[in-house]
Tab-separated table of C-alpha atoms and ligand atoms in Angstrom:
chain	number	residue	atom	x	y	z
Y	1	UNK	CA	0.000	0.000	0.000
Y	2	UNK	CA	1.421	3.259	-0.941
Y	3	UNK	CA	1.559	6.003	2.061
Y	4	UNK	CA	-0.946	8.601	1.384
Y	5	UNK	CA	0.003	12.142	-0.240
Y	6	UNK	CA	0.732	14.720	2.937
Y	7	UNK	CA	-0.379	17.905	2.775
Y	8	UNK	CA	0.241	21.070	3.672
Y	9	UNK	CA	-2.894	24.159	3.734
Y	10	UNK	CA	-1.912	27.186	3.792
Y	11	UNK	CA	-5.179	29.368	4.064
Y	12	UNK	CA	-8.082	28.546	6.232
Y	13	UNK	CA	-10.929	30.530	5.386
Y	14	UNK	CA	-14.149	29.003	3.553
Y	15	UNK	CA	-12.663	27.086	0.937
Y	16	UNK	CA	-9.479	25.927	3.414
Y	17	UNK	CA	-11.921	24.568	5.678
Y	18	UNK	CA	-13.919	22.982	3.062
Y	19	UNK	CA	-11.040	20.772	1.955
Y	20	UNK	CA	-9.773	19.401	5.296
Y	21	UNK	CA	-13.519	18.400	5.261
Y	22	UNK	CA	-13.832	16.959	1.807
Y	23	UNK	CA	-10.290	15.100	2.259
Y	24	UNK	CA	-11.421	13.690	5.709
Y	25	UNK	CA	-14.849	12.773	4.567
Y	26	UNK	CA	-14.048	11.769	1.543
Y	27	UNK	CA	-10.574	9.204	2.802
Y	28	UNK	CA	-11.415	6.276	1.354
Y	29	UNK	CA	-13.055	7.195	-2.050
Y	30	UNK	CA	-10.398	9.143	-3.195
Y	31	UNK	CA	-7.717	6.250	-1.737
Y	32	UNK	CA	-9.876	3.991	-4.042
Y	33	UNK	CA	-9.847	6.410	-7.226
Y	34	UNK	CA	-6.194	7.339	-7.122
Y	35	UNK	CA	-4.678	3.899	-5.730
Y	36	UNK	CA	-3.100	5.946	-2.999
Y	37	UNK	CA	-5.066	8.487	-0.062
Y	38	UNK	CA	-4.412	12.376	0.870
Y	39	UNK	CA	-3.898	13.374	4.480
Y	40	UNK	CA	-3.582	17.075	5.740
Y	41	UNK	CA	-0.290	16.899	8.292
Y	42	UNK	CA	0.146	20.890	8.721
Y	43	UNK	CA	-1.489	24.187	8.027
Y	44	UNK	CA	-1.073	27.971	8.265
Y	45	UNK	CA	-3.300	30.830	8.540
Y	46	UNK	CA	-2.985	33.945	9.753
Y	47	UNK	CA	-4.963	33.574	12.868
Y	48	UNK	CA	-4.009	30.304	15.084
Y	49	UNK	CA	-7.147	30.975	17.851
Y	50	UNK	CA	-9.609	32.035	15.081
Y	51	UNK	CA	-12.968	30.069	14.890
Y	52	UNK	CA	-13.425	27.917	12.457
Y	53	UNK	CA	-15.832	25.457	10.759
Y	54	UNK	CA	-13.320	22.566	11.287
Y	55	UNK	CA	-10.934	21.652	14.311
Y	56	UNK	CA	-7.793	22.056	13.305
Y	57	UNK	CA	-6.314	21.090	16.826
Y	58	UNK	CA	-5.169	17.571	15.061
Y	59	UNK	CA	-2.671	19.375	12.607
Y	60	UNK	CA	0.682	20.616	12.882
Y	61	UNK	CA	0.762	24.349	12.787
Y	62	UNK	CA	3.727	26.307	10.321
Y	63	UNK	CA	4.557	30.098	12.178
Y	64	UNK	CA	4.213	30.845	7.951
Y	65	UNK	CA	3.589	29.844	4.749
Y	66	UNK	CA	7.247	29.952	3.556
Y	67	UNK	CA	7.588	27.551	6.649
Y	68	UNK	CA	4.875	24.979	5.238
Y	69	UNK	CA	5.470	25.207	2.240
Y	70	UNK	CA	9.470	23.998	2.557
Y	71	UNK	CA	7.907	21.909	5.376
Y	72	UNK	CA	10.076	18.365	5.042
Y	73	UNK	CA	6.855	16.515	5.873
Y	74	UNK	CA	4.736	17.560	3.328
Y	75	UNK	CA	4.590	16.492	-0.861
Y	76	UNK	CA	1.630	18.856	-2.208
Y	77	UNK	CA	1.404	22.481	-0.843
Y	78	UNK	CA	-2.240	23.737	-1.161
Y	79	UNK	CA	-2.183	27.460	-1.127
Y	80	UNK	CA	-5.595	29.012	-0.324
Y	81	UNK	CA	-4.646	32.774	0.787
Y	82	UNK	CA	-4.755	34.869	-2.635
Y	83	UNK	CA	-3.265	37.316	-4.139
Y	84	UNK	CA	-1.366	38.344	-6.584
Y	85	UNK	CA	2.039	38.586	-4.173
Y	86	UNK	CA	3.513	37.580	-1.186
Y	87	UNK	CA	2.947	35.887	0.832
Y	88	UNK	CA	1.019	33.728	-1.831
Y	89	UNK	CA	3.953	34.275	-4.728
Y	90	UNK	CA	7.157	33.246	-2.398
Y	91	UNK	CA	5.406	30.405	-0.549
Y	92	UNK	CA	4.551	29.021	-4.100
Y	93	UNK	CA	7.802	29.361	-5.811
Y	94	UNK	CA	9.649	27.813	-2.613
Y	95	UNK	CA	7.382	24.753	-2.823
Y	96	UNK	CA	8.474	24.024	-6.261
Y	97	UNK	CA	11.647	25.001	-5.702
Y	98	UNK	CA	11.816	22.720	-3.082
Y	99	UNK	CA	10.391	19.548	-5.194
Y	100	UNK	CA	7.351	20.166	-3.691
Y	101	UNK	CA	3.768	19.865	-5.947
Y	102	UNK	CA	1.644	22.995	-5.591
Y	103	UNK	CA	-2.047	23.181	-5.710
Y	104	UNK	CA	-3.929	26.750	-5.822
Y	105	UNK	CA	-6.963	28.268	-6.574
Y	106	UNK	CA	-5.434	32.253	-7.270
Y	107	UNK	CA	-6.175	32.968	-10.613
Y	108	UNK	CA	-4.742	36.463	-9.456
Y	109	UNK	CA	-1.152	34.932	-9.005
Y	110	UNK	CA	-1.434	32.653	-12.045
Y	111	UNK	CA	-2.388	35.450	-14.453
Y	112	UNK	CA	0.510	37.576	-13.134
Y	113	UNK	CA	3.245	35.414	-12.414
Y	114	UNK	CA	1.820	31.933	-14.416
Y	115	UNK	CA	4.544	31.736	-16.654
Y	116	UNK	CA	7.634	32.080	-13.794
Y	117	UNK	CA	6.121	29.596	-11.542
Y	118	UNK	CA	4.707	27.003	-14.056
Y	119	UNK	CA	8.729	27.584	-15.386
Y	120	UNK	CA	9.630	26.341	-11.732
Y	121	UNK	CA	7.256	23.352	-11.302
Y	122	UNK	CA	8.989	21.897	-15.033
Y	123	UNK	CA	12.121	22.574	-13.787
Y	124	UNK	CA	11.472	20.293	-10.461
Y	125	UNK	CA	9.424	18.303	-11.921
Y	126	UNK	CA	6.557	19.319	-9.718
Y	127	UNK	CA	2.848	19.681	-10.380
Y	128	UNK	CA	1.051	22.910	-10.504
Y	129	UNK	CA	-2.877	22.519	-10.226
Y	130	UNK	CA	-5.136	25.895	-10.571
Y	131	UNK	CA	-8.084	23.928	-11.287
Y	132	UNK	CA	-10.233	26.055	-8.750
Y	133	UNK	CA	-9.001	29.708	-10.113
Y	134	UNK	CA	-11.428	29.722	-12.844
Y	135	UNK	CA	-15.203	28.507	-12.392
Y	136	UNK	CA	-14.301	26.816	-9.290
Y	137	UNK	CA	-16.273	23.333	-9.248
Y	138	UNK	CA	-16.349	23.568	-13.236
Y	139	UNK	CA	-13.823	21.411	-14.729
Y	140	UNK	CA	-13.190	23.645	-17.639
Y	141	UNK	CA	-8.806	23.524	-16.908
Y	142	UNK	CA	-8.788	20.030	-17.155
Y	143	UNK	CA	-11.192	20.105	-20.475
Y	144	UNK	CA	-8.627	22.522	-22.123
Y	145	UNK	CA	-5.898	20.915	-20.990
Y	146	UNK	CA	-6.784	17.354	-21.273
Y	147	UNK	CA	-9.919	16.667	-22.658
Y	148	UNK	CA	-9.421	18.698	-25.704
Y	149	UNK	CA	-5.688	18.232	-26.289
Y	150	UNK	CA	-6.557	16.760	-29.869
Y	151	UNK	CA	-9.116	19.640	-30.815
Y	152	UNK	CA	-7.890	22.817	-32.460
Y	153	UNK	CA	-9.619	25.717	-30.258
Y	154	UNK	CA	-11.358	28.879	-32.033
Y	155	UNK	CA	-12.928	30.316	-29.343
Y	156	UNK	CA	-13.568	29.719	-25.817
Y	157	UNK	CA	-16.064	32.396	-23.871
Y	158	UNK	CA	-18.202	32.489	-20.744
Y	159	UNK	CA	-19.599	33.889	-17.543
Y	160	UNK	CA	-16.772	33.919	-15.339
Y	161	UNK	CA	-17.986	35.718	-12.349
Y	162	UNK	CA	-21.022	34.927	-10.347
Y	163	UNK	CA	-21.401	38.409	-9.406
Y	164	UNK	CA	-22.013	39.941	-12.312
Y	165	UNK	CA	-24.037	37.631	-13.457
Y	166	UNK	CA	-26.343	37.365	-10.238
Y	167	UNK	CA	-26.903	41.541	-10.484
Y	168	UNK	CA	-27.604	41.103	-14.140
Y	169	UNK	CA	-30.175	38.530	-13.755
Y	170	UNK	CA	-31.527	40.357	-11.033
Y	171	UNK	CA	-31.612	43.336	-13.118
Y	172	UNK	CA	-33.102	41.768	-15.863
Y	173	UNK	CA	-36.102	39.893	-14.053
Y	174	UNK	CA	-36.953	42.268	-11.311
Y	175	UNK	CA	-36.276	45.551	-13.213
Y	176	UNK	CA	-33.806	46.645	-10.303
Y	177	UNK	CA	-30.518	49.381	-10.805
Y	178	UNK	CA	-27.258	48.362	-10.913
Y	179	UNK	CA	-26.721	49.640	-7.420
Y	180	UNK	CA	-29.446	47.887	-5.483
Y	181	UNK	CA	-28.045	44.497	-7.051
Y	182	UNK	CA	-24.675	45.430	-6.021
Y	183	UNK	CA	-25.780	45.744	-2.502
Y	184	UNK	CA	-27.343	42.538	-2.454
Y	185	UNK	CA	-24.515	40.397	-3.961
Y	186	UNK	CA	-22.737	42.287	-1.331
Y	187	UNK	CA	-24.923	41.157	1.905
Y	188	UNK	CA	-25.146	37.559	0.225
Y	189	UNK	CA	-21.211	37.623	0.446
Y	190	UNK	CA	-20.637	36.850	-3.835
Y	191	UNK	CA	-18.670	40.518	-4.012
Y	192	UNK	CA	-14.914	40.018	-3.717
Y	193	UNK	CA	-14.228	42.421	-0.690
Y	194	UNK	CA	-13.384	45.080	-3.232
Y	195	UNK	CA	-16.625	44.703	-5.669
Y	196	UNK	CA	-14.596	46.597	-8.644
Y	197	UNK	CA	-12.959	43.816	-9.083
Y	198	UNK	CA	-15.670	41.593	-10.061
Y	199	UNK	CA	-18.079	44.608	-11.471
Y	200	UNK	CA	-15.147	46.426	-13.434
Y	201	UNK	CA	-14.136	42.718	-15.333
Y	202	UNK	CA	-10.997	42.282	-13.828
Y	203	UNK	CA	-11.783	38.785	-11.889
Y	204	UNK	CA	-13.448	37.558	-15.416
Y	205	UNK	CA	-10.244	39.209	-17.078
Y	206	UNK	CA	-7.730	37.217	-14.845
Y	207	UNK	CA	-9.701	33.916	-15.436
Y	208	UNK	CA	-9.316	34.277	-19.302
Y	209	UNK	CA	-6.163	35.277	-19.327
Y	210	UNK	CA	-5.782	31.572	-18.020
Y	211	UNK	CA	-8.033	29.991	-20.075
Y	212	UNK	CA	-6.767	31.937	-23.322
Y	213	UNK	CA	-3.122	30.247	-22.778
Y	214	UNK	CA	-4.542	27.013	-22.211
Y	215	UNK	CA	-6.771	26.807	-25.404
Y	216	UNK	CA	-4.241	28.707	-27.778
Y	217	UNK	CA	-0.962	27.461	-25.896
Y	218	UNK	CA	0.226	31.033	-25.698
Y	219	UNK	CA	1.866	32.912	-23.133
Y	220	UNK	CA	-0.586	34.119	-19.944
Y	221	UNK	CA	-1.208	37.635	-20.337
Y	222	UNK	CA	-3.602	39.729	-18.561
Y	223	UNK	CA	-2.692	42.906	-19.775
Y	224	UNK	CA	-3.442	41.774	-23.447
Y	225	UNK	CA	-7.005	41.480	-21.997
Y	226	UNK	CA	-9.574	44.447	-23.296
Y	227	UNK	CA	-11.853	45.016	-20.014
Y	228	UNK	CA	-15.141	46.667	-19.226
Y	229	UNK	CA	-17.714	46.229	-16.484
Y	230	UNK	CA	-21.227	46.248	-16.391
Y	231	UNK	CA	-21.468	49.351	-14.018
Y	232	UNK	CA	-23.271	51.045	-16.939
Y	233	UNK	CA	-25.520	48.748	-18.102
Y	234	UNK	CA	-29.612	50.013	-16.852
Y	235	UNK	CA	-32.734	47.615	-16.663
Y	236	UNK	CA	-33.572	49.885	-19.583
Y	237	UNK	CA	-30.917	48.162	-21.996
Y	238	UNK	CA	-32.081	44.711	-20.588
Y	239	UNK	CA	-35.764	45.024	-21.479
Y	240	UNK	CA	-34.572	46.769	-24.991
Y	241	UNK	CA	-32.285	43.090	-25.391
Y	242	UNK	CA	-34.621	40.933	-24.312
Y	243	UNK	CA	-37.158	42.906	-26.785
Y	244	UNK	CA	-34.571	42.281	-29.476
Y	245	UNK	CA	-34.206	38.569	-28.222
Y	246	UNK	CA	-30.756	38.504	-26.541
Y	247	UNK	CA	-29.937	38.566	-22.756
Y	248	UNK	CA	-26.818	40.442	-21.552
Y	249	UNK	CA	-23.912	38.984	-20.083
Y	250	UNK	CA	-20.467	39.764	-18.372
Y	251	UNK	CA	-18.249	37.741	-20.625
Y	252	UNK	CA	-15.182	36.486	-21.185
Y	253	UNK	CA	-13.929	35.991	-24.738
Y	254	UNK	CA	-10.751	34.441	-26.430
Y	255	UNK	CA	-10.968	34.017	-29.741
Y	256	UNK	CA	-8.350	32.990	-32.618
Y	257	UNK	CA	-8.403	36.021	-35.449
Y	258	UNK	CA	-6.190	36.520	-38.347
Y	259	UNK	CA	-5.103	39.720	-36.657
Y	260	UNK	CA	-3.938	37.433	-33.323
Y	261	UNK	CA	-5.695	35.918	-30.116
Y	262	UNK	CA	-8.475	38.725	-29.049
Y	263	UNK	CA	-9.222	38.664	-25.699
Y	264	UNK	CA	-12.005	40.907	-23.829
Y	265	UNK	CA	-14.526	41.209	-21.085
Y	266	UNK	CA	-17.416	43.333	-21.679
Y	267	UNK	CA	-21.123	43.305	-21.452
Y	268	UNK	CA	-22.546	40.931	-24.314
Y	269	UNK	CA	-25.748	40.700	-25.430
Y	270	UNK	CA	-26.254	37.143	-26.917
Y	271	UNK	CA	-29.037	35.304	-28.259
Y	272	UNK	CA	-31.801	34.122	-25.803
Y	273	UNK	CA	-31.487	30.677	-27.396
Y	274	UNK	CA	-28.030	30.319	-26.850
Y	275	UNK	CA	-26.862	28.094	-24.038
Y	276	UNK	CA	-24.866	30.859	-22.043
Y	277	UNK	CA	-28.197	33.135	-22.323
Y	278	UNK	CA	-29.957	30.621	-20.184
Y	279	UNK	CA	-27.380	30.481	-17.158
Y	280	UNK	CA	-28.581	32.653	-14.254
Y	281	UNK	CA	-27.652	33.783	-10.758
Y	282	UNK	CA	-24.535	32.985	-9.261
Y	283	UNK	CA	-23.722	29.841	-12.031
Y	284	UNK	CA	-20.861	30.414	-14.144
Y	285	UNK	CA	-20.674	28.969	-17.769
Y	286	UNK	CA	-18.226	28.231	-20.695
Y	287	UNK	CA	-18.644	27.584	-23.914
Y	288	UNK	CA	-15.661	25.974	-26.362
Y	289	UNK	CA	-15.644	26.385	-29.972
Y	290	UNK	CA	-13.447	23.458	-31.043
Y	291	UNK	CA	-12.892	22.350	-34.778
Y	292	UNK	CA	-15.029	19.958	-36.280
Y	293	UNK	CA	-17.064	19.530	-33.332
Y	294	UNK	CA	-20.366	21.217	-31.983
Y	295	UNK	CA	-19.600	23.986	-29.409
Y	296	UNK	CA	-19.329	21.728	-25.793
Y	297	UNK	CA	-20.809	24.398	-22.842
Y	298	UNK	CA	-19.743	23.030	-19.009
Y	299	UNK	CA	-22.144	25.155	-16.626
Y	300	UNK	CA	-21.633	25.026	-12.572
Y	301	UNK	CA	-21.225	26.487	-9.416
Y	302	UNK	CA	-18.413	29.336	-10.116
Y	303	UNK	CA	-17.834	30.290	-6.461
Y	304	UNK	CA	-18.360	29.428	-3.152
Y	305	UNK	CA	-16.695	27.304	-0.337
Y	306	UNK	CA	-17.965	23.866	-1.328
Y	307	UNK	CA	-17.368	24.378	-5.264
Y	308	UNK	CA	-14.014	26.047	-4.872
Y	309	UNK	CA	-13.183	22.865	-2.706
Y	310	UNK	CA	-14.614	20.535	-4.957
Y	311	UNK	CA	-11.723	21.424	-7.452
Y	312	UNK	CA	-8.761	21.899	-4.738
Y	313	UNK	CA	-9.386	18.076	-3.502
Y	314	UNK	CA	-9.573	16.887	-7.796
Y	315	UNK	CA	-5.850	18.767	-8.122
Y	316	UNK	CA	-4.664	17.090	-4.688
Y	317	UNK	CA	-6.278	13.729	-6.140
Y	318	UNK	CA	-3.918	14.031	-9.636
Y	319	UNK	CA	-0.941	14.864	-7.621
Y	320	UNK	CA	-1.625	11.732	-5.143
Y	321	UNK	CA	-1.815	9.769	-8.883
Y	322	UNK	CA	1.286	11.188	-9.910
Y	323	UNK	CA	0.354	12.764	-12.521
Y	324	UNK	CA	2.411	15.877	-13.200
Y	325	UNK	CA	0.979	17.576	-16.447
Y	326	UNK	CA	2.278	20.737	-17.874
Y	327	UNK	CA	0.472	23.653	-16.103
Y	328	UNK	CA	-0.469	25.348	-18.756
Y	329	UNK	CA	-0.815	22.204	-21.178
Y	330	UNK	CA	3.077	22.272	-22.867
Y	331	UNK	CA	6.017	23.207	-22.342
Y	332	UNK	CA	6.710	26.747	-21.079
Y	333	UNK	CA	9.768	26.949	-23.849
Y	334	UNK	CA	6.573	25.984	-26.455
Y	335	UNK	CA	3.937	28.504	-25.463
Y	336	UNK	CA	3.795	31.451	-27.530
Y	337	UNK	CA	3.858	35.285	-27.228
Y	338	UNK	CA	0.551	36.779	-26.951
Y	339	UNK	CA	-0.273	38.854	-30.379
Y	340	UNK	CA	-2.787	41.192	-28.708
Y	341	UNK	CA	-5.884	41.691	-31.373
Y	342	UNK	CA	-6.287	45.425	-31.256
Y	343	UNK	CA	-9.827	46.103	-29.872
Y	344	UNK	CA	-10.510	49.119	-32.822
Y	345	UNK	CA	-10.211	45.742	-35.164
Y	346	UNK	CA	-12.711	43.633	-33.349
Y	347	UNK	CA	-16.055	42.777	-35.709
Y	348	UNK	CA	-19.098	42.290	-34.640
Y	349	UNK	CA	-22.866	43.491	-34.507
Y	350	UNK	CA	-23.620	46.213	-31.889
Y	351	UNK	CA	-26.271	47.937	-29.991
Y	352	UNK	CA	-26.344	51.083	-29.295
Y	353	UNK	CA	-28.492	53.261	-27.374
Y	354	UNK	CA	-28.796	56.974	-27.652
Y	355	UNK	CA	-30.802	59.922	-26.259
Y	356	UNK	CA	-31.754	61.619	-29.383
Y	357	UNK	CA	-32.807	65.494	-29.705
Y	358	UNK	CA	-36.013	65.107	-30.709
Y	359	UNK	CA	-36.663	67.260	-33.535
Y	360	UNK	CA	-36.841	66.906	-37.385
Y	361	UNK	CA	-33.777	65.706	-38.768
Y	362	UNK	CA	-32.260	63.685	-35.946
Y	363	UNK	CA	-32.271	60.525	-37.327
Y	364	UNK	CA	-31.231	61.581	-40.515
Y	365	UNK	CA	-27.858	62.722	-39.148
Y	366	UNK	CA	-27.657	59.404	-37.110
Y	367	UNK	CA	-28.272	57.201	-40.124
Y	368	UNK	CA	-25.950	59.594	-42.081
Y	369	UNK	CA	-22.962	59.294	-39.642
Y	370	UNK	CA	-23.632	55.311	-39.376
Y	371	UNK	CA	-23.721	55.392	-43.373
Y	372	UNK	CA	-20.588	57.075	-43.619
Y	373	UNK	CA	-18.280	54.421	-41.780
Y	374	UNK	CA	-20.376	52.017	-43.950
Y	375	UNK	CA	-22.186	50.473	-41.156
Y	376	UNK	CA	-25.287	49.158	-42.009
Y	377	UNK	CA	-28.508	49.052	-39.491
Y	378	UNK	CA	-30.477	46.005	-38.637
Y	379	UNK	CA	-33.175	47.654	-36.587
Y	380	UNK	CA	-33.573	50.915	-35.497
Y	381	UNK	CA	-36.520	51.920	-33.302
Y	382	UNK	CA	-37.030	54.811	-30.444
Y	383	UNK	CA	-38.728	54.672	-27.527
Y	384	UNK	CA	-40.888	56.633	-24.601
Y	385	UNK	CA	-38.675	56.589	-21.419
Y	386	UNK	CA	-41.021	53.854	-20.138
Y	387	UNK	CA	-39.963	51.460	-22.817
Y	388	UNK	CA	-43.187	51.703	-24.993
Y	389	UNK	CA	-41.549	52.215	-28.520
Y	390	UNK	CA	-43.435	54.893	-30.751
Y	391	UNK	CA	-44.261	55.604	-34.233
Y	392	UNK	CA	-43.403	59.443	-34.473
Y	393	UNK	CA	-41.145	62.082	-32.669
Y	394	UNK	CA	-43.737	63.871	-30.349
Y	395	UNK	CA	-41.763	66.166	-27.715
Y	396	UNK	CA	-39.048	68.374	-27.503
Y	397	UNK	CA	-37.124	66.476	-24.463
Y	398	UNK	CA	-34.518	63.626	-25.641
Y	399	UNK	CA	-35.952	60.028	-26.313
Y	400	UNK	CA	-33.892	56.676	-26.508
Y	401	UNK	CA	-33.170	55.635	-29.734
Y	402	UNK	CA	-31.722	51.603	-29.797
Y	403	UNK	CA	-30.050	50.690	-33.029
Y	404	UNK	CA	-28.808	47.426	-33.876
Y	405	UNK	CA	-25.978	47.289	-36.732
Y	406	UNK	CA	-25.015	44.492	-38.869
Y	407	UNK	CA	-21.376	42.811	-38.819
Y	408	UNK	CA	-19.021	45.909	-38.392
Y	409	UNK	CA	-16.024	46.748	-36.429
Y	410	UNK	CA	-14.994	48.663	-33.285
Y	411	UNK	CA	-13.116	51.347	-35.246
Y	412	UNK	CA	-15.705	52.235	-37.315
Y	413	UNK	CA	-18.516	52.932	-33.992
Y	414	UNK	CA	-16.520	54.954	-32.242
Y	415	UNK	CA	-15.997	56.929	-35.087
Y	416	UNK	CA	-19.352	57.158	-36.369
Y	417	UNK	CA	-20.568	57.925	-32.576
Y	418	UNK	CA	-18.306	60.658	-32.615
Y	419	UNK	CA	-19.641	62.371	-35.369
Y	420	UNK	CA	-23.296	62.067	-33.705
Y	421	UNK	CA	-22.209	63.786	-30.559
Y	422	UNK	CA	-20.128	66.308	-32.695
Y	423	UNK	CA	-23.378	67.200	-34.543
Y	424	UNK	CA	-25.325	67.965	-31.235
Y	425	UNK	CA	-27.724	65.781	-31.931
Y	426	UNK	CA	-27.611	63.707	-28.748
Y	427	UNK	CA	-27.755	64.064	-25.387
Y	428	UNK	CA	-24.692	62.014	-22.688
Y	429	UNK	CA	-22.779	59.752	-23.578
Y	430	UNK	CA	-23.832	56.426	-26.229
Y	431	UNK	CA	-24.307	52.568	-24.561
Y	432	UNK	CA	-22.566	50.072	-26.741
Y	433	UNK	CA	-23.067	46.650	-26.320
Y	434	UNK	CA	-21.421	44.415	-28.455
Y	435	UNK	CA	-23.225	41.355	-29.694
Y	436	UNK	CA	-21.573	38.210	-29.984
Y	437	UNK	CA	-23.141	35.152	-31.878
Y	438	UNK	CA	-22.997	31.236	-31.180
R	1	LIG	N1	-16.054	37.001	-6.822
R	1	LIG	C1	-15.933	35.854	-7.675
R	1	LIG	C2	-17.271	35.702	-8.419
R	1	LIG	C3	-15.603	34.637	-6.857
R	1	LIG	O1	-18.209	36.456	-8.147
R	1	LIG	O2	-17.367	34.858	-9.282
R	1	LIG	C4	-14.917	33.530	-7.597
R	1	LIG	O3	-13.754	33.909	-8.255
């Protein structure tokens, strides 16, 4: 009988918690499924007296992470504090360095420092696991990585953060602002402790950045992501979508172009028949676009204690099996640099929603402006402020007008848009929302 794995947690909040639990209830299935069990020997946190859902009187306690994780009595070092530096980033590298097998669930550490550390687990021939840092329960690392290894990827996109997808549906069903929703995810404890971070796109943007190198096999890069939030998106624009039949959606898109790999986060409106449309709430979602194959969508829990765990104990399991796979599915010396598609290139449909003068004319010099970029519109229709569209221009005050354009590109909206506020015609600032199809 081989001894079982010994590991070392550093990180006992929620999810920390969750997997002494899942490895202690779970013993003797996972002994069964991986020929050999996993046993937690030592932890760290930063508060030894602090309450917590399990007793972790039994285990050896490290003064620090750098301590665990060069611990000689531990093989796997599960790291469970975040960040995107120390004390996450040294404790890491010093587990690898030290022949140790790392498991983590920071995508903010792998997007910034992926490439250095997933360098140091190949060099000690050491595993490095991030199942958990993107849609946590969702198996969607392990797809890329293993289950599609044969498949050439063209696209791989999804809901990446349960926040913004919880206020949107929220939004959407109960007609609420952006702000009330905010407050809830808050109370219900979805919001990172900073809420930018999931509202602005930059958790979704982190998460791609991962996902992008694993389906293109190019070097992680977070800065060659193109984010924006959903802080400006109002119930109006999700009753004009849904009117138009599409839902809107934080997502997260990587997708192969002949200008490079174009990666961005931004409010999408996609069709309601589409199988991301229909994933609400907290659930995450990702869809892969793989050659010669219909698209495969994996939908799940894409936070929380329990899901987040759920992952952590399937990396532990692979490392107790020995298997050491690349971390980011080759070689590091193999992956390539990261062409960033410029955004003013991307092509698309779009919506856009204006407040329009209203007075003779106004349209004209819309259409005009559209028509000079050559952009061609699909529907154009304007509206009372309470949603009802109408047939004629009847008062003086501004109205919404909601255009949808054929196929174009980024370039040639902004410019067009431009011209409209140039020529006085509207009132604020435009909403674009770029469309994406299945
Ligand atoms: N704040 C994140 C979310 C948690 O809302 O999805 C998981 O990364």
């Amino acid at each position: 009988m081989v001894a079982p794995l010994k590991v070392g947690i550093a990180g006992l909040g929620t999810v920390g918690a969750e997997v002494i639990r899942l490895i202690e209830s779970q013993g003797r299935v996972l002994a069964a499924r991986c020929g050999r069990g996993a046993r937690v020997v030592a932890v760290t946190a930063r508060s030894k007296s602090k309450k917590r859902a399990v007793d972790v009187c039994g285990f050896e306690w490290a003064k620090t992470p750098l301590e665990l994780a060069t611990h000689p009595g531990i093989d796997c070092f599960v790291e469970l504090m975040g960040g995107a530096g120390d004390p996450a980033l040294s404790a890491v590298e010093a587990a690898l360095n030290a022949g140790k097998s790392v498991v983590t669930a920071n995508k903010a550490l792998l997007a910034k420092h992926g490439l250095r550390l997933a360098r140091a687990a190949e060099k000690h021939g050491c595993a490095l696991n991030f199942e958990a840092a993107v849609g946590a329960a969702i198996p969607v690392v392990k797809t890329l990585r293993e289950g599609l290894a044969g498949t050439s990827i063209s696209r791989v996109y999804g809901i990446l953060n349960g926040t913004c997808n919880y206020i949107l549906t929220r939004m959407e069903q109960e007609g609420l602002s952006f702000a009330e929703c905010l407050k809830d995810a808050q109370r219900l404890g979805y919001a990172e402790a900073d809420p930018s971070f999931d509202v602005d796109g930059h958790d979704t943007a982190q998460k791609l950045a991962l996902l992008a190198s694993l389906a293109f096999g190019t070097k992680v890069a977070q800065s060659a992501v193109y984010v924006e939030g959903i802080s400006s998106i109002t119930p109006e624009d999700l009753r004009a979508a849904a009117d138009l039949g599409y839902r809107v959606k934080l997502l997260g898109v990587a997708v192969r172009t002949t200008k490079g790999i174009e990666q961005r986060v931004h409010p999408t409106m996609v069709p309601k028949s589409s199988s991301i449309a229909q994933v609400m709430g907290v659930t995450n979602a990702v869809t892969i676009d793989g050659e010669g194959i219909p698209p495969i969508t994996l939908v799940g829990p894409g936070a929380g204690g329990a899901a987040t765990a759920s992952a952590v104990v399937a990396d532990i399991a692979d490392v107790a099996r020995g298997i050491r796979a690349k971390p980011f599915g080759r070689p590091v010396a193999q992956l390539r640099d990261t062409k960033k598609a410029p955004m003013e290139r991307h092509e698309g449909g779009y919506y856009i929603r204006l407040l329009a003068r209203d007075f003779p004319g106004t349209a004209a010099a819309i259409a005009t402006r559209l028509a000079e970029q050559n952009i061609s519109i699909e529907s154009i229709v304007q509206r009372h402020a309470n949603g009802a569209a109408v047939a004629r221009a009847g008062k003086a005050s501004p109205v919404p007008v909601i255009l949808v354009t054929y196929a174009t590109n980024e370039d040639a909206v902004r410019r067009a848009l431009q011209a409209v506020q140039h020529d006085k015609v509207i009132s604020g600032r435009p909403q674009v929302i770029r469309i994406e199809k299945n």
